[in-house]
Amino acid sequence: MNRSLGACALLLVATVTPVYAGNRLVDAGRPIAVAHDTLTVTPDREWNELGWRAGPRCERWTLDGEALNAVTFCGAVESGRPLFREVSKHDQPLPHFSTTMLLTDVPDLVEKSCRIALGASLMTIDSAEPARLDGERAIRFRYTFTRQEEVERHGEAIAAIRGKKLYWMSYEAPAIHYYARDLESWRRLAATTRFR
């Protein structure tokens, strides 16, 4: 009996460990490749890269834990591909990026994707404006969303289409305290973005 219990415990640790083992500290002051090596950013403070990825070309960073603040980088999303991993391809397929999309279509794509992938039943795009991402035309947009049984969260994202591929990054945090506290840190990080 004890052997069986020990074997089960070992199996549980072996299956759970890789999820957390991928987390790593991101040092400040040097360029770091992100979004499947398609972009670089140079953080001015330490961040934590989370081992879990929302999609094949995405990664997430946090300062204090994903529930308190998170930055998502997604790069080189090709036409016909979703932004995130499919949750239920048959019952709730994610919308796909298309080369026929305009920059002004990207906030809607992100909203629809988040509603399905993150379970954000309440989500609104609050504003959108022209921006630049490493010299490329881009769009910056702000949004608000709430997941089931969670507090309201605010987000800001910037996206560009380059070489018929979508590049975008976002910052999200609870509306209470954390969003305003780390917003400027996010903007400084986004301003260092370079295409590879």
PDB file of N, CA and C in Angstrom, residues 33 72 93 116:
ATOM      1  N   ALA A  33      14.912  37.970 -25.896  1.00  0.00           N
ATOM      2  CA  ALA A  33      14.041  37.512 -26.990  1.00  0.00           C
ATOM      3  C   ALA A  33      12.739  36.993 -26.390  1.00  0.00           C
ATOM      4  N   THR A  72       1.666  39.726 -21.749  1.00  0.00           N
ATOM      5  CA  THR A  72       1.660  38.656 -22.747  1.00  0.00           C
ATOM      6  C   THR A  72       2.323  39.169 -24.008  1.00  0.00           C
ATOM      7  N   PRO A  93     -14.748  27.442 -31.376  1.00  0.00           N
ATOM      8  CA  PRO A  93     -13.490  27.710 -32.075  1.00  0.00           C
ATOM      9  C   PRO A  93     -13.056  29.164 -31.890  1.00  0.00           C
ATOM     10  N   ILE A 116     -13.362  33.710 -25.295  1.00  0.00           N
ATOM     11  CA  ILE A 116     -13.377  32.245 -25.368  1.00  0.00           C
ATOM     12  C   ILE A 116     -12.230  31.637 -24.563  1.00  0.00           C
TER      13      ILE A 116
END
